[in-house]
Amino acid sequence: MPHKPIPPMQPPGDHADELLAMVAHELRRPLTALLGALATLQQRDQALSILQQHELLAMARRQGEQLQRLLGQLLAAASVDHGQARLVRRSLVDAAALADEAGRAARLAHPDHPITIEVAGPLLVRVDLLAVSRILGNLLDNAAAYSPRGAPIVLSAGREGVHALLAVQDDGPGIPLDQRALIFERYTRLDRPTSRPAGGGLGLGLYIARRLARANRGELQASDPPERRGARLELRLPLATPPMPPR
C-alpha cells in the first residue's frame, strides 16, 4: 500500500500558527507520557511491584529520549536554515569505514531488523566525519521505522565513477515516484505503513540529511530499488583527488 504523504508545512512566517501547533503536538505526546509515568511512581497510596516500577522508569526514559531527539531535530534544522552548518572539521576519511561503523551501531539500535553491511573500500573522501555519520544514522533509522518488524536492511558502500556511493535499502512498501522529492522537504512525513508504534518525528530528518550532504559537496536522493521492492536512499560523495606526485 503506497504511503500517504502528510503535506509539507510552510516555513515559519507564512503559516507560523500551523507550524507551532504541529511542533507543540509532537512535543506534547512524549512529555505527557513522561509526566504520567513519574506521577504514578510518586503516588504513595499505590502499591507498585518492582517490575512495575522498572517498567514505568523505562518508559519515562524512552519518552525523555524522544523529547531529546525532537528538540535536537529542531535545533539542527534551525542551524542549517541559518547557514550555521559550516564544515569546520573537513578531513580525509574512508567512507567505507564510516558506513561499516554506522551499520554496526544500527544493529545495536534496531535489534529486530537483520542489517547486512556490504562495503568495498577504501573510499577516501574529504568530508565532515560527524555530518556523514549523522546522515547514515538517519537513513538507517528511517529504514527501520518504515519497514515491518524483522524486515532486512542492507547498507552498502562502493565506488561509482568519481563518487563514493553509500546506499540504504529496506524491505518496506517503498516510496512512490511522485513523492520522492517531497520526503526531503521540511516538516514532511509519510504515514507509517506498519502497525508499529511511531517514534514521533517532525519531518526534519531527511531535510537535514540532504542539507548536510550538499554542504559536503554530495547529494542525497531516493532511487529505484532492485526488483522495485522497498525504498532505496543513496548518498553520493566526491572521491578525494589524490595529490600529484612531486616532479
CSV table of C-alpha atoms in Angstrom, one decimal, residues 84-165:
chain,number,residue,atom,x,y,z
A,84,GLN,CA,25.4,27.7,10.5
A,85,ALA,CA,26.2,24.2,9.4
A,86,ARG,CA,29.6,25.2,8.1
A,87,LEU,CA,32.1,22.4,7.8
A,88,VAL,CA,34.9,23.2,10.3
A,89,ARG,CA,36.4,19.8,10.5
A,90,ARG,CA,36.6,18.5,7.0
A,91,SER,CA,39.2,15.8,6.8
A,92,LEU,CA,40.3,12.8,4.6
A,93,VAL,CA,38.3,9.8,5.8
A,94,ASP,CA,37.3,6.4,4.5
A,95,ALA,CA,33.6,6.4,3.6
A,96,ALA,CA,33.6,2.6,3.6
A,97,ALA,CA,34.8,2.6,7.2
A,98,LEU,CA,32.2,5.2,8.2
A,99,ALA,CA,29.4,3.0,6.6
A,100,ASP,CA,30.7,-0.1,8.4
A,101,GLU,CA,30.7,1.8,11.8
A,102,ALA,CA,27.2,3.2,11.1
A,103,GLY,CA,25.8,-0.3,10.2
A,104,ARG,CA,27.2,-1.8,13.4
A,105,ALA,CA,25.7,0.9,15.5
A,106,ALA,CA,22.3,0.4,13.8
A,107,ARG,CA,22.4,-3.3,14.6
A,108,LEU,CA,22.5,-2.4,18.3
A,109,ALA,CA,19.8,0.3,17.9
A,110,HIS,CA,17.5,-1.9,15.9
A,111,PRO,CA,18.0,-5.5,17.0
A,112,ASP,CA,14.7,-6.5,15.5
A,113,HIS,CA,16.0,-5.9,12.0
A,114,PRO,CA,18.7,-8.0,10.4
A,115,ILE,CA,21.1,-5.4,8.9
A,116,THR,CA,23.6,-6.5,6.2
A,117,ILE,CA,26.7,-4.4,5.7
A,118,GLU,CA,28.3,-4.6,2.2
A,119,VAL,CA,31.3,-2.3,1.9
A,120,ALA,CA,34.1,-2.2,-0.6
A,121,GLY,CA,36.8,0.2,0.3
A,122,PRO,CA,38.8,2.2,0.9
A,123,LEU,CA,36.7,5.1,-0.4
A,124,LEU,CA,38.6,8.2,0.5
A,125,VAL,CA,36.5,11.4,0.7
A,126,ARG,CA,37.1,14.9,2.2
A,127,VAL,CA,34.1,15.4,4.4
A,128,ASP,CA,32.9,16.4,7.9
A,129,LEU,CA,33.0,13.0,9.6
A,130,LEU,CA,30.2,13.8,12.1
A,131,ALA,CA,27.9,15.1,9.4
A,132,VAL,CA,28.3,12.0,7.2
A,133,SER,CA,27.8,9.7,10.2
A,134,ARG,CA,24.6,11.6,11.1
A,135,ILE,CA,23.3,11.2,7.5
A,136,LEU,CA,23.9,7.4,7.6
A,137,GLY,CA,22.3,7.1,11.0
A,138,ASN,CA,19.3,8.9,9.8
A,139,LEU,CA,18.9,6.7,6.7
A,140,LEU,CA,19.2,3.6,8.8
A,141,ASP,CA,16.7,4.8,11.4
A,142,ASN,CA,14.2,5.6,8.6
A,143,ALA,CA,14.7,2.2,7.1
A,144,ALA,CA,13.9,0.6,10.4
A,145,ALA,CA,10.9,2.8,11.1
A,146,TYR,CA,9.3,2.3,7.7
A,147,SER,CA,9.8,-1.4,7.5
A,148,PRO,CA,7.8,-4.2,9.1
A,149,ARG,CA,9.4,-5.7,12.2
A,150,GLY,CA,12.0,-8.3,11.2
A,151,ALA,CA,12.4,-7.0,7.7
A,152,PRO,CA,16.0,-6.9,6.4
A,153,ILE,CA,18.0,-3.7,5.8
A,154,VAL,CA,21.1,-3.5,3.5
A,155,LEU,CA,23.8,-0.9,3.9
A,156,SER,CA,26.2,-0.8,1.0
A,157,ALA,CA,29.2,1.3,0.1
A,158,GLY,CA,31.2,1.3,-3.1
A,159,ARG,CA,32.7,3.3,-5.9
A,160,GLU,CA,30.6,4.8,-8.7
A,161,GLY,CA,32.8,6.7,-11.1
A,162,VAL,CA,34.3,9.6,-9.3
A,163,HIS,CA,31.9,9.3,-6.4
A,164,ALA,CA,31.6,7.1,-3.3
A,165,LEU,CA,28.1,5.7,-3.3
